[in-house]
RNA sequence: GGCGCAGUAGCUCAGCUGGAUAGAGCAACGGUCUUCUAAACCGUAGGUCGAGAGUUCGAACCUCUCCUGCGUCACCA
């Protein structure tokens, strides 16, 4: 079944092949409102050759087109509008969705090629804030989207688990810390020590030297420093995992910055050997003026490595391990220059796979117009936001559906779903100021709205009491009220493609909202559970809607409770 | 100052490759629960699509100039 093809062929015949198939395909559009039709052909470009007004051309063209395959073909203004045969299209669409089930929209285009996704990457000993949420949920959703298209995503949590701050932390722990405190609240107290250290260091600059000294010890493999580092890291990771569990997200790798400690020297040597390294102001750089970029600083004047040194090692390591088709970095837009540099250096090193490295940037979350900063106390803790969302969901359930069984689980699904959906529904690159009330809203264009729509559909199916196999009945749904729903359902595979091409989960989120809205409208205007000859078709529609909503929510990493 | 991203209704945002009267949600006002979950549905009101010029049969979308906001511009990550 390819209705678009039918439209194009009919037009071609009507035009006596004046335009090619490809030209018509290019011109063909979908009207904004389905009241105008399902496909539209604008006649403007024919005005010159036909020497007539577009309106007249449209009228004449309609008479030349064989419209028997369609409900109707009409001229409206300068457009030739095609109306599809609704029952036939509905039957084909619903049959496909019911038959394919959760595989609807699947593709094997990825051929199991690997796609490592660099995502989340919180810093050890610091709490996860709303700022970390974006990378985490966008990365997770992209993993699911690409998996559906036959790729093999590898979710990598590039933990911030190395750097001078660990030296400082060790000093702070020795001076003011206690094992008992840390055990009680690992991240909270580690952060407290860290902040305290910075306050004290302002008065006593020698503290910084002590911190550097301890970091040097750590780098040299000092047993005590190593032990403390491992302890802090383990505790932090355990805390992070609690949050990831709440979000329903897991990782394939926790290879953080420390993992690359012994992998940078070979990279530097390679750069040296390829003659790319230059000395400038005492530092080692790779010149990128040819690409219009500032130089990549590989080694500081004191010999220490830098961010990009580690990222080069990581990129090369990932390529050797995975031979990726694409390597995604879900990292804030403020690091765009860094990734341009990274790619440029890799290219100069002769790695043609550098082009497969893709930075997937996202906009900044601010609070009161200012950047979130743990040290300055301008933070929004992710845990607290999730708590708030879940308790609001609980209250909502108590008020609206007190009989609901397993209310705690549903409250969790709805609350967390609201937070995730809120972060994914808009264009990645949109920056926004954090607004708790907005994040935990359950009405309107929100995750819970979509979840609720699915729950309603499920409720109908429970009550339907329809014995037998829907697929053995005619699904030729004729109800014009359901038409928008059917068209959205049919569009789902394209939507996944668009989301993947743009690395944009919001495409899925917006689709889910449109489908849910169309279904709710249908629901409000039509009685579904009526025993007539169209019952099976309507139940087929409800089943398909629920299936596709669940798939869409699944691709976003949002749960789909059956009741709420 | 260079580069990048953005500027659409009071607020938050859609608008697929330029196309038919610019769409949602929130907030406001008014309707709809004895009938499939009202976390819903319907209606009213609300817009010089930052400004100006250009290209085009046609521009929120493409080009140029300007204005405004954010990010970034080597020894943090």
Coordinates of C-alpha atoms (C1' of nucleotides) in Angstrom, one line a residue:
Chain A
X1 CA 0.0 0.0 0.0
X2 CA 1.6 3.2 -1.0
X3 CA -1.0 5.9 -1.4
X4 CA 1.5 8.7 -2.1
X5 CA 2.7 6.7 -5.1
X6 CA -0.9 6.5 -6.4
X7 CA -1.3 10.2 -6.1
X8 CA 1.8 10.9 -8.0
X9 CA 1.1 8.4 -10.8
X10 CA -2.5 9.9 -11.2
X11 CA -1.0 13.3 -11.5
X12 CA 1.6 12.2 -14.0
X13 CA -1.1 10.7 -16.2
X14 CA -3.2 13.9 -15.9
X15 CA -0.3 16.0 -16.9
X16 CA 0.7 13.8 -19.8
X17 CA 4.1 13.3 -18.2
X18 CA 4.8 17.0 -18.4
X19 CA 6.5 16.7 -15.0
X20 CA 8.6 13.8 -13.9
X21 CA 7.8 11.5 -11.0
X22 CA 10.5 13.1 -8.9
X23 CA 9.3 16.6 -9.7
X24 CA 5.8 15.8 -8.7
X25 CA 7.0 14.1 -5.6
X26 CA 8.9 17.3 -4.7
X27 CA 5.9 19.5 -5.2
X28 CA 3.4 17.4 -3.5
X29 CA 2.4 18.5 0.0
X30 CA 0.2 17.6 2.9
X31 CA -2.4 20.3 3.6
X32 CA -2.4 21.8 7.1
X33 CA -6.0 20.7 7.6
X34 CA -7.3 17.4 6.6
X35 CA -10.6 19.2 5.7
X36 CA -8.7 20.4 2.6
X37 CA -7.6 16.9 1.7
X38 CA -4.8 14.4 2.3
X39 CA -2.5 15.4 -0.4
X40 CA -2.3 18.6 -2.4
X41 CA -0.7 19.5 -5.6
X42 CA 0.0 23.2 -6.2
X43 CA -0.3 24.2 -9.8
X44 CA 1.6 27.5 -9.7
X45 CA 4.6 26.3 -11.7
X46 CA 2.4 25.2 -14.6
X47 CA 1.1 28.8 -15.0
X48 CA 3.9 29.7 -17.4
X49 CA 3.7 26.8 -19.7
X50 CA -0.1 26.6 -19.7
X51 CA -0.5 30.4 -20.0
X52 CA -3.4 30.3 -17.6
X53 CA -4.2 31.2 -14.0
X54 CA -3.3 28.5 -11.5
X55 CA -6.9 28.3 -10.4
X56 CA -8.1 27.4 -13.9
X57 CA -5.3 24.9 -14.2
X58 CA -6.3 23.1 -11.1
X59 CA -9.9 22.9 -12.3
X60 CA -8.8 21.5 -15.6
X61 CA -6.3 19.1 -14.2
X62 CA -9.0 17.6 -12.0
X63 CA -11.0 16.6 -15.0
X64 CA -8.0 14.8 -16.5
X65 CA -7.2 12.8 -13.4
X66 CA -8.5 9.3 -12.9
X67 CA -9.9 9.7 -9.4
X68 CA -11.4 6.2 -9.0
X69 CA -8.8 5.2 -6.5
X70 CA -9.6 8.1 -4.2
X71 CA -12.6 9.3 -2.3
X72 CA -12.5 12.4 -4.4
X73 CA -10.2 14.7 -6.2
X74 CA -11.1 18.4 -6.1
X75 CA -9.7 21.7 -7.1
X76 CA -9.6 24.3 -4.4
X77 CA -8.0 27.6 -5.5
X78 CA -4.7 26.8 -7.1
X79 CA -4.5 23.3 -5.6
X80 CA -5.6 19.9 -6.7
X81 CA -6.6 18.1 -3.5
X82 CA -6.7 14.4 -3.1
X83 CA -8.9 12.8 -0.5
X84 CA -8.0 9.2 0.3
X85 CA -10.4 6.4 0.4
X86 CA -10.8 6.4 4.2
X87 CA -12.1 2.9 5.0
X88 CA -9.5 1.3 2.8
X89 CA -6.7 3.4 4.2
X90 CA -7.8 2.8 7.7
X91 CA -8.1 -0.9 7.2
X92 CA -4.6 -1.1 5.7
X93 CA -3.1 1.1 8.5
X94 CA -4.7 -0.7 11.4
X95 CA -4.0 -4.1 10.0
X96 CA -0.4 -3.3 9.7
X97 CA -0.1 -1.9 13.2
X98 CA -2.0 -4.8 14.8
X99 CA 0.1 -7.3 12.9
X100 CA 3.4 -5.7 13.6
X101 CA 2.8 -4.9 17.3
X102 CA 5.8 -3.5 19.0
X103 CA 7.8 -3.9 15.8
X104 CA 5.7 -1.2 14.1
X105 CA 8.2 1.4 12.8
X106 CA 11.2 -1.0 13.1
X107 CA 13.8 -0.9 10.4
X108 CA 16.9 -2.8 9.7
X109 CA 18.7 0.1 8.1
X110 CA 21.3 0.2 10.9
X111 CA 22.5 -3.3 10.2
X112 CA 23.5 -3.6 13.8
X113 CA 26.3 -1.0 13.4
X114 CA 27.6 0.4 16.6
X115 CA 26.7 3.9 17.8
X116 CA 28.5 4.8 21.0
X117 CA 26.6 7.7 22.8
X118 CA 28.5 9.8 25.2
X119 CA 25.9 11.0 27.7
X120 CA 25.0 12.1 31.2
X121 CA 28.6 12.4 32.6
X122 CA 28.1 13.7 36.1
X123 CA 31.0 14.7 38.2
X124 CA 32.0 12.5 41.1
X125 CA 31.4 14.0 44.5
X126 CA 28.9 16.4 43.2
X127 CA 25.1 16.0 43.1
X128 CA 23.3 15.6 39.9
X129 CA 21.4 18.7 38.9
X130 CA 18.7 19.4 36.4
X131 CA 21.6 20.3 34.1
X132 CA 22.6 16.7 33.9
X133 CA 19.1 15.6 33.1
X134 CA 19.1 16.8 29.5
X135 CA 22.2 14.9 28.4
X136 CA 20.9 11.8 30.2
X137 CA 17.4 11.7 28.8
X138 CA 18.3 12.9 25.3
X139 CA 21.1 10.3 25.1
X140 CA 18.8 7.6 26.4
X141 CA 16.1 8.5 23.9
X142 CA 18.5 8.6 21.0
X143 CA 19.7 5.1 22.0
X144 CA 16.2 3.8 21.9
X145 CA 15.4 5.5 18.6
X146 CA 18.5 4.1 16.9
X147 CA 18.0 0.7 18.4
X148 CA 14.6 0.7 16.8
X149 CA 16.2 1.5 13.4
X150 CA 18.5 -1.5 13.7
X151 CA 21.6 0.1 15.2
X152 CA 23.4 -1.0 18.3
X153 CA 23.7 1.9 20.6
X154 CA 26.3 1.8 23.4
X155 CA 25.5 4.2 26.2
X156 CA 28.7 5.5 27.7
X157 CA 28.7 7.5 31.0
X158 CA 31.9 9.5 30.7
X159 CA 32.1 10.3 34.4
X160 CA 34.0 13.3 35.6
X161 CA 36.1 11.2 37.9
X162 CA 39.6 12.8 37.6
X163 CA 41.2 16.1 38.1
X164 CA 42.6 18.5 40.7
X165 CA 39.3 18.6 42.6
X166 CA 40.1 15.1 44.0
X167 CA 43.3 16.4 45.6
X168 CA 41.3 19.2 47.1
X169 CA 38.7 16.8 48.3
X170 CA 41.2 14.6 50.0
X171 CA 42.7 17.6 51.8
X172 CA 39.2 18.7 52.9
X173 CA 38.3 15.2 54.1
X174 CA 41.5 15.0 56.1
X175 CA 40.9 18.4 57.7
X176 CA 37.2 18.5 58.3
X177 CA 35.6 15.2 57.3
X178 CA 34.6 12.0 58.9
X179 CA 33.8 8.5 57.7
X180 CA 30.5 8.5 59.6
X181 CA 29.3 11.7 57.9
X182 CA 30.2 10.5 54.5
X183 CA 28.5 7.2 55.0
X184 CA 25.3 9.0 56.1
X185 CA 25.1 11.2 53.1
X186 CA 28.0 10.7 50.7
X187 CA 27.5 13.3 48.0
X188 CA 25.9 15.8 50.3
X189 CA 28.9 15.8 52.6
X190 CA 31.6 15.5 49.9
X191 CA 30.0 18.6 48.4
X192 CA 30.0 20.3 51.7
X193 CA 33.8 19.6 52.2
X194 CA 34.5 20.8 48.7
X195 CA 32.6 24.1 49.1
X196 CA 34.2 24.6 52.5
X197 CA 37.6 24.0 51.0
X198 CA 37.0 26.8 48.5
X199 CA 35.9 29.2 51.2
X200 CA 39.0 28.4 53.2
X201 CA 41.3 28.5 50.2
X202 CA 40.3 32.1 49.7
X203 CA 41.8 32.9 53.1
X204 CA 44.7 30.5 52.9
X205 CA 46.0 30.0 49.4
X206 CA 48.4 27.3 50.6
X207 CA 45.4 25.0 50.7
X208 CA 45.4 25.0 46.9
X209 CA 49.0 23.9 46.9
X210 CA 48.1 21.1 49.3
X211 CA 45.3 20.0 47.0
X212 CA 47.6 20.0 44.0
X213 CA 50.1 17.9 45.9
X214 CA 47.5 15.3 46.8
X215 CA 46.3 15.1 43.3
X216 CA 49.9 14.6 42.2
X217 CA 50.1 11.7 44.7
X218 CA 47.0 10.3 43.3
X219 CA 48.4 10.5 39.8
X220 CA 51.6 8.7 41.0
X221 CA 49.5 5.9 42.5
X222 CA 49.9 6.7 46.2
X223 CA 48.0 4.0 48.1
X224 CA 46.1 6.3 50.5
X225 CA 45.1 8.8 47.7
X226 CA 44.0 5.9 45.5
X227 CA 42.0 4.3 48.2
X228 CA 40.2 7.6 49.0
X229 CA 39.6 8.3 45.4
X230 CA 38.1 4.8 44.9
X231 CA 36.0 5.2 47.9
X232 CA 34.6 8.6 46.9
X233 CA 34.0 7.4 43.4
X234 CA 32.2 4.2 44.5
X235 CA 30.0 6.1 46.9
X236 CA 29.1 8.7 44.3
X237 CA 28.4 6.1 41.6
X238 CA 26.1 4.3 44.0
X239 CA 24.2 7.5 44.5
X240 CA 24.0 8.2 40.8
X241 CA 22.7 4.7 40.2
X242 CA 19.8 5.4 42.5
X243 CA 18.8 8.3 40.3
X244 CA 19.4 6.4 37.1
X245 CA 17.1 3.7 38.5
X246 CA 14.4 6.2 39.2
X247 CA 14.7 7.5 35.6
X248 CA 14.8 3.9 34.3
X249 CA 18.1 4.4 32.5
X250 CA 21.1 2.2 32.5
X251 CA 24.5 2.3 30.8
X252 CA 26.8 0.0 28.9
X253 CA 29.9 1.7 30.1
X254 CA 31.1 3.8 33.0
X255 CA 34.5 4.5 31.6
X256 CA 35.0 8.0 32.8
X257 CA 37.9 10.4 32.6
X258 CA 40.2 8.3 34.8
X259 CA 39.9 5.3 32.4
X260 CA 41.9 7.3 29.8
X261 CA 44.8 8.2 32.1
X262 CA 47.1 5.7 30.5
X263 CA 45.8 6.2 27.0
X264 CA 46.8 9.8 26.5
X265 CA 50.6 9.4 26.2
X266 CA 50.3 7.2 23.1
X267 CA 48.1 9.9 21.5
X268 CA 50.5 12.6 22.3
X269 CA 53.3 10.5 20.9
X270 CA 51.3 9.9 17.8
X271 CA 50.7 13.6 17.3
X272 CA 54.4 14.2 17.9
X273 CA 55.3 11.5 15.4
X274 CA 52.9 12.9 12.8
X275 CA 54.5 16.3 13.2
X276 CA 51.3 18.0 14.3
X277 CA 52.5 19.2 17.7
X278 CA 53.9 22.7 18.0
X279 CA 55.1 24.6 21.0
X280 CA 53.4 27.9 21.7
X281 CA 53.9 30.0 24.8
X282 CA 55.4 27.0 26.5
X283 CA 52.4 24.8 25.8
X284 CA 52.0 22.0 23.2
X285 CA 49.3 22.8 20.6
X286 CA 47.9 21.6 17.3
X287 CA 47.4 24.5 15.0
X288 CA 44.0 24.7 13.5
X289 CA 44.0 28.1 11.8
X290 CA 43.4 26.3 8.5
X291 CA 40.0 25.3 9.8
X292 CA 39.4 28.7 11.3
X293 CA 39.6 27.4 14.8
X294 CA 41.7 28.4 17.8
X295 CA 44.6 26.0 18.5
X296 CA 43.9 22.8 20.3
X297 CA 45.8 22.8 23.6
X298 CA 47.2 19.3 24.0
X299 CA 49.6 19.9 26.9
X300 CA 49.8 22.7 29.4
X301 CA 53.1 24.6 29.9
X302 CA 53.6 22.6 33.0
X303 CA 53.2 19.4 31.1
X304 CA 49.7 18.4 32.3
X305 CA 47.2 17.1 29.8
X306 CA 43.9 18.8 29.1
X307 CA 40.3 18.1 28.3
X308 CA 40.9 17.6 24.5
X309 CA 43.8 15.3 25.1
X310 CA 41.6 13.0 27.0
X311 CA 38.8 13.3 24.5
X312 CA 41.2 12.4 21.7
X313 CA 42.2 9.3 23.6
X314 CA 38.5 8.5 24.2
X315 CA 37.5 9.0 20.6
X316 CA 40.3 6.8 19.3
X317 CA 39.7 4.1 22.0
X318 CA 36.0 4.1 21.1
X319 CA 36.7 3.7 17.4
X320 CA 39.1 0.8 18.0
X321 CA 36.6 -0.9 20.2
X322 CA 33.4 -0.3 18.3
X323 CA 34.3 0.7 14.7
X324 CA 31.3 2.9 15.0
X325 CA 29.0 4.1 12.3
X326 CA 28.4 7.3 14.3
X327 CA 29.8 8.4 17.6
X328 CA 27.4 10.7 19.4
X329 CA 28.3 13.2 22.1
X330 CA 25.3 14.5 23.9
X331 CA 26.9 17.5 25.5
X332 CA 25.9 21.1 26.0
X333 CA 25.9 23.6 23.2
X334 CA 28.6 25.7 25.0
X335 CA 31.1 23.0 24.0
X336 CA 30.5 23.3 20.3
X337 CA 34.0 24.7 19.7
X338 CA 35.6 21.9 21.6
X339 CA 34.0 19.3 19.4
X340 CA 35.0 21.1 16.2
X341 CA 38.5 21.1 17.5
X342 CA 38.3 17.5 18.4
X343 CA 37.2 16.5 14.9
X344 CA 39.7 18.8 13.2
X345 CA 42.6 17.3 15.2
X346 CA 41.4 13.7 14.4
X347 CA 41.3 14.6 10.8
X348 CA 44.8 16.0 10.8
X349 CA 45.9 12.7 12.4
X350 CA 44.5 11.0 9.3
X351 CA 41.4 9.4 10.8
X352 CA 38.7 9.6 8.2
X353 CA 36.1 8.4 10.7
X354 CA 36.4 11.9 12.3
X355 CA 33.4 12.8 10.2
X356 CA 31.3 10.3 12.0
X357 CA 31.8 12.1 15.3
X358 CA 28.7 14.0 15.9
X359 CA 28.2 16.5 18.7
X360 CA 24.5 16.6 19.7
X361 CA 24.3 19.9 21.5
X362 CA 21.5 21.1 23.7
X363 CA 20.5 24.4 25.3
X364 CA 21.4 25.7 28.7
X365 CA 19.2 25.4 31.7
X366 CA 19.4 28.4 33.9
X367 CA 17.9 29.4 37.2
X368 CA 16.7 33.0 37.5
X369 CA 18.6 33.7 34.3
X370 CA 21.9 32.5 35.7
X371 CA 23.9 29.4 34.9
X372 CA 23.6 26.5 37.4
X373 CA 26.7 26.3 39.5
X374 CA 27.2 23.8 42.3
X375 CA 29.9 25.8 43.9
X376 CA 27.8 29.0 44.0
X377 CA 24.9 27.2 45.4
X378 CA 22.7 28.0 42.4
X379 CA 21.6 24.4 41.9
X380 CA 18.4 22.6 41.2
X381 CA 18.9 19.0 42.5
X382 CA 17.5 16.4 40.2
X383 CA 16.5 14.2 43.2
X384 CA 14.4 16.9 44.7
X385 CA 12.7 17.7 41.5
X386 CA 11.8 14.0 41.0
X387 CA 10.6 13.8 44.6
X388 CA 8.4 16.8 44.1
X389 CA 7.0 15.4 40.9
X390 CA 6.2 12.0 42.4
X391 CA 4.5 13.4 45.4
X392 CA 2.4 15.7 43.3
X393 CA 1.4 12.7 41.2
X394 CA 0.5 10.9 44.4
X395 CA -1.8 13.7 45.4
X396 CA -3.3 13.8 42.0
X397 CA -4.1 10.1 42.1
X398 CA -5.5 10.4 45.6
X399 CA -7.9 13.1 44.3
X400 CA -8.8 11.5 41.0
X401 CA -8.5 7.8 41.3
X402 CA -8.3 6.7 44.9
X403 CA -9.2 3.2 44.0
X404 CA -6.1 2.7 41.9
X405 CA -4.1 -0.3 42.8
X406 CA -0.4 0.0 43.0
X407 CA -0.7 3.8 43.3
X408 CA 2.9 4.2 44.4
X409 CA 4.3 2.7 41.2
X410 CA 2.0 4.7 39.0
X411 CA 2.8 7.9 40.9
X412 CA 6.4 7.2 40.2
X413 CA 5.8 6.6 36.6
X414 CA 3.7 9.7 36.2
X415 CA 5.9 12.0 38.2
X416 CA 9.1 10.9 36.6
X417 CA 7.4 10.7 33.2
X418 CA 6.4 14.4 33.5
X419 CA 10.0 15.5 34.3
X420 CA 11.5 13.5 31.4
X421 CA 8.8 14.5 28.9
X422 CA 9.2 18.1 29.8
X423 CA 12.9 18.0 29.1
X424 CA 12.4 16.2 25.7
X425 CA 9.4 17.9 24.2
X426 CA 11.1 21.0 23.0
X427 CA 13.8 21.5 20.5
X428 CA 17.1 20.3 22.0
X429 CA 18.8 23.7 21.4
X430 CA 16.2 25.7 23.2
X431 CA 17.6 27.1 26.4
X432 CA 15.2 27.6 29.2
X433 CA 14.9 28.9 32.7
X434 CA 14.1 26.3 35.3
X435 CA 10.5 26.6 36.4
X436 CA 9.4 23.9 38.8
X437 CA 5.7 24.5 38.3
X438 CA 6.1 24.0 34.6
X439 CA 8.2 20.9 35.0
X440 CA 5.7 19.1 37.2
X441 CA 2.6 20.1 35.3
X442 CA 0.3 17.2 34.4
X443 CA -2.2 19.0 32.1
X444 CA -1.9 20.2 28.6
X445 CA 1.1 19.4 26.5
X446 CA 2.8 17.1 29.1
X447 CA 3.9 13.5 29.5
X448 CA 1.0 12.7 31.9
X449 CA -1.4 13.9 29.2
X450 CA 0.0 11.3 26.8
X451 CA 0.1 8.7 29.6
X452 CA -3.5 9.5 30.5
X453 CA -4.6 9.1 26.9
X454 CA -3.1 5.6 26.8
X455 CA -4.7 4.7 30.1
X456 CA -8.1 5.7 28.7
X457 CA -7.5 3.6 25.7
X458 CA -6.5 0.7 27.8
X459 CA -9.6 1.1 29.9
X460 CA -11.8 0.9 26.9
X461 CA -10.1 -2.3 25.8
X462 CA -10.5 -3.8 29.2
X463 CA -14.2 -3.1 29.2
X464 CA -14.7 -4.1 25.6
X465 CA -15.3 -7.7 26.3
X466 CA -14.6 -8.5 22.7
X467 CA -14.0 -12.2 22.3
X468 CA -12.1 -13.2 19.2
X469 CA -9.3 -11.9 17.0
X470 CA -9.6 -8.4 15.8
X471 CA -7.6 -9.1 12.7
X472 CA -10.2 -11.5 11.4
X473 CA -12.7 -8.6 11.3
X474 CA -12.9 -5.8 8.8
X475 CA -11.0 -2.8 10.1
X476 CA -12.3 -0.5 7.4
X477 CA -13.2 2.3 9.8
X478 CA -15.4 4.7 8.0
X479 CA -15.9 7.3 10.8
X480 CA -14.7 10.6 9.6
X481 CA -14.1 11.7 13.2
X482 CA -11.4 9.1 13.5
X483 CA -9.6 10.2 10.3
X484 CA -6.9 12.4 11.8
X485 CA -6.1 9.6 14.3
X486 CA -5.7 7.1 11.5
X487 CA -3.4 9.4 9.6
X488 CA -1.2 10.1 12.6
X489 CA -0.9 6.4 13.2
X490 CA 0.2 5.8 9.6
X491 CA 2.8 8.5 10.0
X492 CA 4.7 7.0 12.9
X493 CA 7.5 5.3 11.0
X494 CA 8.3 8.5 9.2
X495 CA 8.4 10.3 12.5
X496 CA 11.0 7.9 13.9
X497 CA 13.1 8.6 10.8
X498 CA 12.9 12.3 11.2
X499 CA 13.8 12.1 14.9
X500 CA 16.8 9.9 14.1
X501 CA 18.0 12.2 11.3
X502 CA 17.9 15.3 13.4
X503 CA 19.0 13.6 16.6
X504 CA 15.9 15.1 18.0
X505 CA 13.7 13.2 20.5
X506 CA 11.3 16.2 20.6
X507 CA 10.0 15.0 17.2
X508 CA 8.7 11.9 18.9
X509 CA 7.4 13.9 21.8
X510 CA 5.4 16.3 19.7
X511 CA 4.1 13.4 17.6
X512 CA 2.9 11.7 20.8
X513 CA 1.1 14.9 21.8
X514 CA -0.6 15.3 18.4
X515 CA -1.7 11.7 18.3
X516 CA -3.0 11.9 21.9
X517 CA -4.9 15.1 21.2
X518 CA -6.5 13.6 18.1
X519 CA -7.5 10.5 19.9
X520 CA -9.0 12.5 22.9
X521 CA -11.0 14.6 20.4
X522 CA -12.3 11.4 18.8
X523 CA -13.0 9.9 22.3
X524 CA -15.0 12.9 23.3
X525 CA -17.1 13.0 20.2
X526 CA -17.7 9.3 19.5
X527 CA -19.0 6.4 21.4
X528 CA -16.7 3.5 20.9
X529 CA -18.3 0.6 22.8
X530 CA -21.4 0.3 20.8
X531 CA -22.3 -3.1 19.4
X532 CA -22.6 -2.5 15.7
X533 CA -20.7 -3.6 12.6
X534 CA -17.9 -1.1 13.1
X535 CA -17.1 -2.2 16.6
X536 CA -14.2 -4.3 15.6
X537 CA -12.8 -1.4 13.5
X538 CA -13.1 1.0 16.4
X539 CA -11.5 -1.4 18.8
X540 CA -8.7 -1.9 16.2
X541 CA -8.2 1.8 16.3
X542 CA -8.1 2.0 20.0
X543 CA -5.7 -0.9 20.2
X544 CA -3.5 0.7 17.5
X545 CA -3.5 4.1 19.3
X546 CA -2.5 2.5 22.6
X547 CA 0.2 0.5 20.9
X548 CA 1.7 3.5 19.1
X549 CA 1.5 5.8 22.2
X550 CA 3.3 3.1 24.2
X551 CA 5.9 2.8 21.5
X552 CA 6.4 6.6 21.3
X553 CA 6.6 7.0 25.1
X554 CA 9.0 4.0 25.2
X555 CA 11.3 5.8 22.7
X556 CA 11.4 8.8 25.1
X557 CA 12.1 6.6 28.1
X558 CA 8.7 7.4 29.6
X559 CA 6.6 4.7 31.2
X560 CA 3.1 4.0 30.0
X561 CA 0.9 2.8 32.9
X562 CA -2.2 1.0 32.0
X563 CA -4.3 2.8 34.6
X564 CA -3.8 6.1 36.3
Chain B
rG1 C1' 35.2 42.6 18.1
rG2 C1' 35.1 37.2 15.4
rC3 C1' 32.3 32.8 15.4
rG4 C1' 27.8 30.0 16.9
rC5 C1' 22.6 29.7 18.6
rA6 C1' 18.2 32.3 19.2
rG7 C1' 14.2 36.5 18.8
rU8 C1' 6.5 34.0 16.5
rA9 C1' -0.1 35.6 21.1
rG10 C1' 0.6 38.1 28.3
rC11 C1' 3.9 33.4 29.5
rU12 C1' 6.2 28.6 27.4
rC13 C1' 6.7 27.0 22.6
rA14 C1' 5.0 24.3 17.4
rG15 C1' 5.4 25.5 12.3
rC16 C1' 8.4 18.9 8.0
rU17 C1' 11.7 20.3 1.9
rG18 C1' 9.2 28.5 1.0
rG19 C1' 2.8 27.6 -0.5
rA20 C1' -4.0 27.9 0.7
rU21 C1' -7.4 32.4 6.5
rA22 C1' 0.2 31.8 11.2
rG23 C1' -1.0 26.9 15.2
rA24 C1' -0.8 24.5 20.4
rG25 C1' -0.4 24.5 25.7
rC26 C1' -0.5 27.6 30.1
rA27 C1' -2.9 32.0 32.1
rA28 C1' -8.2 34.8 31.4
rC29 C1' -13.5 34.3 30.4
rG30 C1' -17.7 30.9 29.2
rG31 C1' -19.7 25.9 28.4
rU32 C1' -19.6 20.0 28.8
rC33 C1' -19.3 14.5 33.9
rU34 C1' -26.8 9.6 35.9
rU35 C1' -23.5 7.5 29.7
rC36 C1' -16.3 4.1 27.4
rU37 C1' -11.1 7.5 33.4
rA38 C1' -13.2 15.7 33.1
rA39 C1' -5.0 14.5 34.2
rA40 C1' -10.3 15.2 29.1
rC41 C1' -13.3 17.9 25.4
rC42 C1' -15.7 22.5 23.1
rG43 C1' -16.0 27.8 22.6
rU44 C1' -14.5 33.3 23.2
rA45 C1' -10.5 36.6 23.4
rG46 C1' -5.4 37.3 22.2
rG47 C1' -0.2 38.1 16.7
rU48 C1' 3.1 44.7 12.6
rC49 C1' 6.1 36.2 13.0
rG50 C1' 12.7 41.7 16.4
rA51 C1' 13.3 46.0 12.3
rG52 C1' 14.3 47.1 7.2
rA53 C1' 15.4 45.8 2.3
rG54 C1' 15.9 41.9 -1.5
rU55 C1' 14.9 37.1 -4.3
rU56 C1' 10.0 34.6 -5.8
rC57 C1' 3.7 33.7 -8.8
rG58 C1' 4.1 33.1 -3.2
rA59 C1' 8.6 34.4 2.6
rA60 C1' 7.8 33.1 9.8
rC61 C1' 11.0 29.9 6.6
rC62 C1' 16.0 31.8 1.5
rU63 C1' 19.9 36.4 0.9
rC64 C1' 21.8 41.0 2.9
rU65 C1' 22.0 45.0 6.7
rC66 C1' 20.8 46.5 11.5
rC67 C1' 18.8 45.8 16.7
rU68 C1' 18.4 42.6 21.1
rG69 C1' 19.5 38.2 24.3
rC70 C1' 22.6 33.8 25.3
rG71 C1' 27.0 30.9 24.4
rU72 C1' 32.1 30.9 23.0
rC73 C1' 37.0 32.9 21.7
rA74 C1' 44.3 28.1 24.3
rC75 C1' 46.9 26.6 29.7
rC76 C1' 38.9 24.3 33.7
rA77 C1' 35.8 20.3 32.0

